[in-house]
Amino acid sequence: MSTAVTAASPGDKLIVGSRAFSSRLIIGTGKYRTHEQMRNAHEASGAEMVTVAVRRVPLDRSSESFLDYLNPQLQILPNTAGCYTAEDAVRTARLAREALQTDLVKLEVIGDQTTLFPDNEQTLEAARILVKEGFVVLPYFNDDLIMAKKLLDAGCAGIMPLAAPIGSGLGVQNPANLRIMREQLPDATIIVDAGVGTASDAAIAMELGADGVLMNTAIAEAQDPAKMATAMKLAIEAGRLAYLAGRMPKRLYASASSPLDGVVK
Amino acid sequence: MKLYVNGEEREVGGALSLAELIAQLELPVARIAVELNREVVRRSDWSGTMLHEEDRIEIVHFVGGGRD
């Protein structure tokens, strides 16, 4: 019997509301040096969903639609990046829904410009309104179990705890919090969002039991984004497999792998 | 008539619908969304929505962004 080495199993999907994705990697569309570079990175990543931001149309020049640079096969996940209040995030989500005819939204309500940490209170308020309006809400929030429970109780389709500050590339700063969230919320879709810097960071998030990882800067700011996108794809698959495989327990002392009997003396 | 479009003050002449304003601005109409006085106006309602003095219009599209 052969075992597939590239994926956990065909039935192992990332579930977001009524949608199922084979790839557990979601990537951004910002900070690339060129549109072509972005397209190549998207392709290499194998991601099926990309996130885009909503902004005012410039009135002084005719601008082509950025969306034309995206593979039409990709699921677009509009985000509310740049919003600092629940009200602005709700308005932005409604505009995104009108423009794209999608009910998906990655909810972000930022609390502070230096850290870009989320404002959890405003996030929860916006989540409640958007769920009531029929949105499939994925909120970015601090890696906090209690907040996670509140967001899920509000009807969010999944939750997006940060690993580290947005764009910092620091990797998972609090693995215990992610583990606790996974153990306490076994049925929740948990997508680690923000802070991943390189492939091992993504693998760690997945080994801790995350259902997926969303990243932008780690790929876009790599020297070779397409190569990093491939690395991320592999890391996420490796981390997922390791999680499903169930790792060995950690021990303080050595445990010999070879039999102790019959050693030449 | 004075309008605010994406925060900028604009003088427009005569009676004008939202659809006409968007046509005047020569914006690509695909994949944009419009808010009038903080409420989304559906595309199908653009032509039937007449603008009034001091109306605030927001016209948005999508840009690259993961997170910011």
Coordinates of C-alpha atoms in Angstrom, one line a residue:
Chain A
M1 CA 0.0 0.0 0.0
S2 CA 1.4 3.3 -1.0
T3 CA 1.0 6.5 1.0
A4 CA 0.7 9.9 -0.6
V5 CA 3.5 12.1 0.5
T6 CA 2.3 15.5 -0.8
A7 CA -0.9 15.9 1.1
A8 CA -2.5 14.6 4.3
S9 CA -5.3 13.0 2.4
P10 CA -7.7 14.2 -0.3
G11 CA -10.5 14.5 2.3
D12 CA -8.4 16.6 4.6
K13 CA -9.8 20.1 3.9
L14 CA -9.7 23.6 5.3
I15 CA -13.3 24.4 6.1
V16 CA -14.6 27.9 6.1
G17 CA -18.3 28.1 6.5
S18 CA -19.8 26.0 3.6
R19 CA -16.5 26.2 1.6
A20 CA -13.8 23.6 1.6
F21 CA -10.2 24.2 0.4
S22 CA -7.5 21.7 -0.3
S23 CA -4.8 24.2 0.4
R24 CA -4.4 25.4 4.0
L25 CA -2.4 28.4 2.9
I26 CA -4.1 31.7 2.4
I27 CA -1.9 34.6 1.1
G28 CA -2.0 38.3 0.7
T29 CA -1.6 40.5 -2.4
G30 CA 0.3 43.4 -1.0
K31 CA 4.0 44.5 -0.9
Y32 CA 5.0 42.6 -4.1
R33 CA 7.5 44.5 -6.3
T34 CA 5.5 43.8 -9.4
H35 CA 2.2 42.2 -10.3
E36 CA 4.0 39.5 -12.2
Q37 CA 6.0 38.6 -9.2
M38 CA 2.8 38.3 -7.2
R39 CA 1.2 36.1 -9.8
N40 CA 4.2 33.8 -9.8
A41 CA 4.2 33.6 -6.0
H42 CA 0.5 32.9 -5.9
E43 CA 0.9 30.1 -8.4
A44 CA 3.9 28.5 -6.6
S45 CA 2.1 28.7 -3.2
G46 CA -0.8 26.5 -4.4
A47 CA -3.1 28.8 -2.3
E48 CA -6.7 28.7 -3.3
M49 CA -7.7 31.9 -1.4
V50 CA -6.1 35.3 -1.4
T51 CA -7.0 38.4 0.6
V52 CA -7.4 41.9 -0.8
A53 CA -8.0 45.3 0.7
V54 CA -10.7 47.9 0.0
R55 CA -9.7 51.4 -0.7
R56 CA -11.0 54.6 -2.3
V57 CA -10.7 54.7 -6.1
P58 CA -8.3 57.4 -7.2
L59 CA -10.3 60.0 -9.0
D60 CA -7.4 61.8 -10.8
R61 CA -6.5 58.9 -13.1
S62 CA -8.2 56.0 -14.6
S63 CA -7.0 52.9 -12.8
E64 CA -7.3 49.4 -14.0
S65 CA -8.7 46.9 -11.6
F66 CA -6.1 45.2 -9.5
L67 CA -8.3 42.1 -9.5
D68 CA -7.4 41.6 -13.2
Y69 CA -3.9 40.5 -12.0
L70 CA -5.4 37.7 -9.9
N71 CA -6.0 34.2 -11.3
P72 CA -9.8 34.1 -11.6
Q73 CA -9.8 30.6 -10.0
L74 CA -8.8 32.1 -6.7
Q75 CA -11.3 32.7 -4.0
I76 CA -11.0 36.3 -3.0
L77 CA -11.2 37.1 0.7
P78 CA -11.8 40.8 1.1
N79 CA -10.3 42.3 4.3
T80 CA -11.1 45.3 6.4
A81 CA -7.4 46.2 6.9
G82 CA -6.9 49.8 7.9
C83 CA -10.1 50.1 9.9
Y84 CA -9.9 51.3 13.5
T85 CA -13.5 51.2 14.5
A86 CA -16.3 48.6 14.3
E87 CA -18.3 51.0 12.3
D88 CA -15.7 51.5 9.6
A89 CA -15.0 47.8 9.4
V90 CA -18.7 47.1 8.9
R91 CA -19.0 49.7 6.2
T92 CA -15.9 48.3 4.5
A93 CA -17.3 44.8 4.6
R94 CA -20.6 45.9 3.1
L95 CA -18.8 47.7 0.3
A96 CA -16.6 44.6 -0.4
R97 CA -19.7 42.4 -0.5
E98 CA -21.4 44.7 -3.0
A99 CA -18.3 44.9 -5.3
L100 CA -17.4 41.2 -5.2
Q101 CA -20.8 39.6 -4.5
T102 CA -19.1 37.5 -1.8
D103 CA -20.2 36.9 1.8
L104 CA -16.6 36.2 3.0
V105 CA -14.8 38.8 5.0
K106 CA -11.6 38.8 6.9
L107 CA -12.4 41.2 9.8
E108 CA -9.6 43.4 11.0
V109 CA -10.1 46.2 13.5
I110 CA -6.8 47.6 14.5
G111 CA -6.3 49.2 17.8
D112 CA -2.9 50.9 17.5
Q113 CA -0.7 52.0 14.6
T114 CA 2.7 51.0 16.0
T115 CA 1.9 47.4 16.9
L116 CA -1.2 46.9 14.6
F117 CA -2.6 44.8 17.4
P118 CA -6.3 44.2 17.1
D119 CA -8.9 46.1 19.1
N120 CA -10.7 43.0 20.4
E121 CA -13.7 44.9 21.7
Q122 CA -14.4 46.6 18.4
T123 CA -13.7 43.4 16.5
L124 CA -16.3 41.5 18.6
E125 CA -18.9 44.3 18.0
A126 CA -18.3 44.3 14.3
A127 CA -18.3 40.5 14.1
R128 CA -21.8 40.4 15.8
I129 CA -23.2 42.9 13.3
L130 CA -21.7 41.2 10.2
V131 CA -22.8 37.7 11.2
K132 CA -26.3 39.0 11.7
E133 CA -26.1 40.5 8.1
G134 CA -25.2 37.1 6.7
F135 CA -21.4 37.5 6.4
V136 CA -19.0 34.6 6.7
V137 CA -16.7 36.3 9.2
L138 CA -13.0 35.4 9.8
P139 CA -11.8 37.8 12.6
Y140 CA -8.1 38.7 13.3
F141 CA -7.6 38.8 17.0
N142 CA -5.1 38.4 19.8
D143 CA -4.2 34.7 20.6
D144 CA -6.6 34.6 23.5
L145 CA -8.9 31.6 24.2
I146 CA -11.6 33.7 25.9
M147 CA -11.8 36.1 23.0
A148 CA -11.8 33.1 20.6
K149 CA -14.8 31.7 22.4
K150 CA -16.7 35.0 22.2
L151 CA -16.0 35.3 18.5
L152 CA -17.2 31.8 17.9
D153 CA -20.3 32.3 20.0
A154 CA -21.0 35.4 17.9
G155 CA -21.2 33.1 14.9
C156 CA -17.8 33.6 13.2
A157 CA -17.0 30.9 10.7
G158 CA -13.4 30.6 12.0
I159 CA -10.9 32.6 14.0
M160 CA -7.6 34.1 13.1
P161 CA -5.3 34.5 16.0
L162 CA -2.0 36.3 15.4
A163 CA 1.3 34.5 15.8
A164 CA 3.2 37.8 16.2
P165 CA 2.7 41.4 15.1
I166 CA 1.6 41.9 11.5
G167 CA 4.6 42.1 9.1
S168 CA 7.1 41.3 11.9
G169 CA 8.2 37.9 10.7
L170 CA 8.9 36.9 14.3
G171 CA 7.1 33.5 14.1
V172 CA 4.8 32.0 16.7
Q173 CA 5.5 33.9 19.9
N174 CA 3.2 32.0 22.1
P175 CA 2.9 28.4 21.1
A176 CA 1.1 27.5 24.4
N177 CA -1.8 29.8 23.6
L178 CA -2.3 28.2 20.2
R179 CA -2.1 24.7 21.7
I180 CA -4.6 25.6 24.4
M181 CA -7.0 27.1 21.7
R182 CA -6.7 23.9 19.6
E183 CA -7.4 21.7 22.6
Q184 CA -10.2 23.7 24.0
L185 CA -11.8 24.4 20.6
P186 CA -11.4 21.1 18.8
D187 CA -14.1 21.9 16.2
A188 CA -13.2 25.5 15.4
T189 CA -11.5 26.5 12.2
I190 CA -8.3 28.2 13.5
I191 CA -6.2 30.1 10.9
V192 CA -3.0 31.6 12.2
D193 CA -2.8 35.1 10.8
A194 CA 0.2 37.5 10.9
G195 CA 3.7 37.2 12.1
V196 CA 5.0 34.2 10.2
G197 CA 8.5 34.9 8.8
T198 CA 9.8 31.8 7.2
A199 CA 8.8 28.2 6.4
S200 CA 9.6 26.8 9.9
D201 CA 7.2 29.3 11.5
A202 CA 4.4 28.1 9.3
A203 CA 5.2 24.5 10.1
I204 CA 5.2 25.2 13.8
A205 CA 1.8 26.8 13.5
M206 CA 0.4 23.8 11.7
E207 CA 2.1 21.3 14.1
L208 CA 0.4 23.1 17.0
G209 CA -2.9 22.2 15.3
A210 CA -3.8 25.3 13.3
D211 CA -6.1 24.5 10.4
G212 CA -4.4 27.0 8.1
V213 CA -2.1 30.0 8.0
L214 CA -2.5 33.4 6.3
M215 CA 0.5 35.3 5.4
N216 CA 1.6 38.1 3.1
T217 CA 4.9 39.8 4.0
A218 CA 6.9 36.5 4.5
I219 CA 6.4 35.7 0.9
A220 CA 6.2 39.2 -0.7
E221 CA 9.4 40.5 1.1
A222 CA 11.4 37.3 0.5
Q223 CA 14.3 37.8 -1.9
D224 CA 12.6 35.3 -4.2
P225 CA 8.9 35.3 -3.4
A226 CA 8.0 32.4 -5.7
K227 CA 10.6 30.2 -4.0
M228 CA 9.4 31.2 -0.6
A229 CA 5.8 30.5 -1.6
T230 CA 6.9 27.0 -2.5
A231 CA 8.6 26.6 0.8
M232 CA 5.5 27.8 2.6
K233 CA 3.3 25.3 0.7
L234 CA 5.6 22.4 1.7
A235 CA 6.0 23.6 5.3
I236 CA 2.2 23.8 5.7
E237 CA 1.8 20.3 4.3
A238 CA 4.6 19.0 6.5
G239 CA 3.3 20.7 9.6
R240 CA -0.2 19.4 8.9
L241 CA 1.0 15.8 8.5
A242 CA 3.1 16.0 11.6
Y243 CA 0.1 17.2 13.6
L244 CA -2.1 14.4 12.2
A245 CA 0.7 11.9 12.8
G246 CA 0.9 12.9 16.5
R247 CA 4.3 13.7 17.7
M248 CA 6.3 11.7 20.3
P249 CA 6.4 13.0 23.8
K250 CA 9.2 15.3 24.8
R251 CA 11.6 13.8 27.5
L252 CA 14.2 15.4 29.5
Y253 CA 16.6 12.5 29.2
A254 CA 17.8 10.2 26.4
S255 CA 15.9 7.1 25.4
A256 CA 18.0 4.7 23.4
S257 CA 16.6 3.6 20.0
S258 CA 18.8 0.4 19.8
P259 CA 18.2 -2.6 22.0
L260 CA 20.4 -2.7 25.1
D261 CA 20.9 -6.5 25.0
G262 CA 23.7 -8.0 23.0
V263 CA 26.1 -5.1 23.1
V264 CA 29.7 -6.2 22.4
K265 CA 31.7 -6.1 25.5
Chain B
M1 CA -24.3 71.5 -6.5
K2 CA -21.6 70.7 -4.1
L3 CA -20.7 67.0 -3.5
Y4 CA -18.0 65.3 -1.5
V5 CA -16.5 62.4 -3.5
N6 CA -14.0 60.3 -1.7
G7 CA -13.5 63.2 0.7
E8 CA -12.8 65.7 -2.1
E9 CA -15.2 68.6 -2.7
R10 CA -16.6 68.7 -6.2
E11 CA -18.9 71.1 -8.0
V12 CA -21.3 69.5 -10.4
G13 CA -24.0 71.1 -12.6
G14 CA -27.7 70.4 -12.5
A15 CA -29.6 67.3 -11.5
L16 CA -27.4 64.2 -11.5
S17 CA -27.9 60.6 -10.7
L18 CA -25.2 58.4 -9.1
A19 CA -24.8 56.5 -12.3
E20 CA -24.2 59.8 -14.2
L21 CA -21.6 60.9 -11.6
I22 CA -19.7 57.7 -12.0
A23 CA -19.8 58.0 -15.8
Q24 CA -18.5 61.6 -15.5
L25 CA -15.6 60.5 -13.4
E26 CA -14.8 57.9 -16.1
L27 CA -14.3 55.2 -13.5
P28 CA -14.2 51.5 -14.5
V29 CA -17.5 50.3 -13.2
A30 CA -16.6 46.7 -12.8
R31 CA -15.7 45.7 -9.3
I32 CA -16.3 49.0 -7.6
A33 CA -18.8 49.7 -4.9
V34 CA -20.4 52.9 -3.9
E35 CA -21.6 54.4 -0.6
L36 CA -23.9 57.4 -0.4
N37 CA -24.0 59.1 3.0
R38 CA -22.5 56.0 4.6
E39 CA -25.0 53.5 3.1
V40 CA -24.1 51.2 0.3
V41 CA -26.1 51.8 -2.9
R42 CA -26.5 48.7 -5.0
R43 CA -25.4 48.8 -8.6
S44 CA -28.9 48.3 -9.8
D45 CA -30.0 51.4 -7.9
W46 CA -27.3 53.8 -9.2
S47 CA -29.3 55.2 -12.1
G48 CA -32.4 55.8 -10.0
T49 CA -30.5 57.5 -7.1
M50 CA -30.5 61.3 -7.5
L51 CA -27.8 63.2 -5.7
H52 CA -28.4 66.2 -3.5
E53 CA -26.4 69.2 -2.2
E54 CA -23.6 68.2 0.2
D55 CA -24.1 64.4 -0.4
R56 CA -21.1 62.4 0.6
I57 CA -20.1 59.7 -1.9
E58 CA -17.5 57.0 -1.4
I59 CA -16.3 54.9 -4.3
V60 CA -14.0 52.0 -3.5
H61 CA -12.2 49.3 -5.3
F62 CA -9.7 46.6 -4.4
V63 CA -6.0 46.9 -3.9
G64 CA -3.2 44.6 -3.0
G65 CA -3.0 44.1 0.7
G66 CA -2.6 41.3 3.1
R67 CA -2.7 43.0 6.1
D68 CA -1.9 46.5 7.3

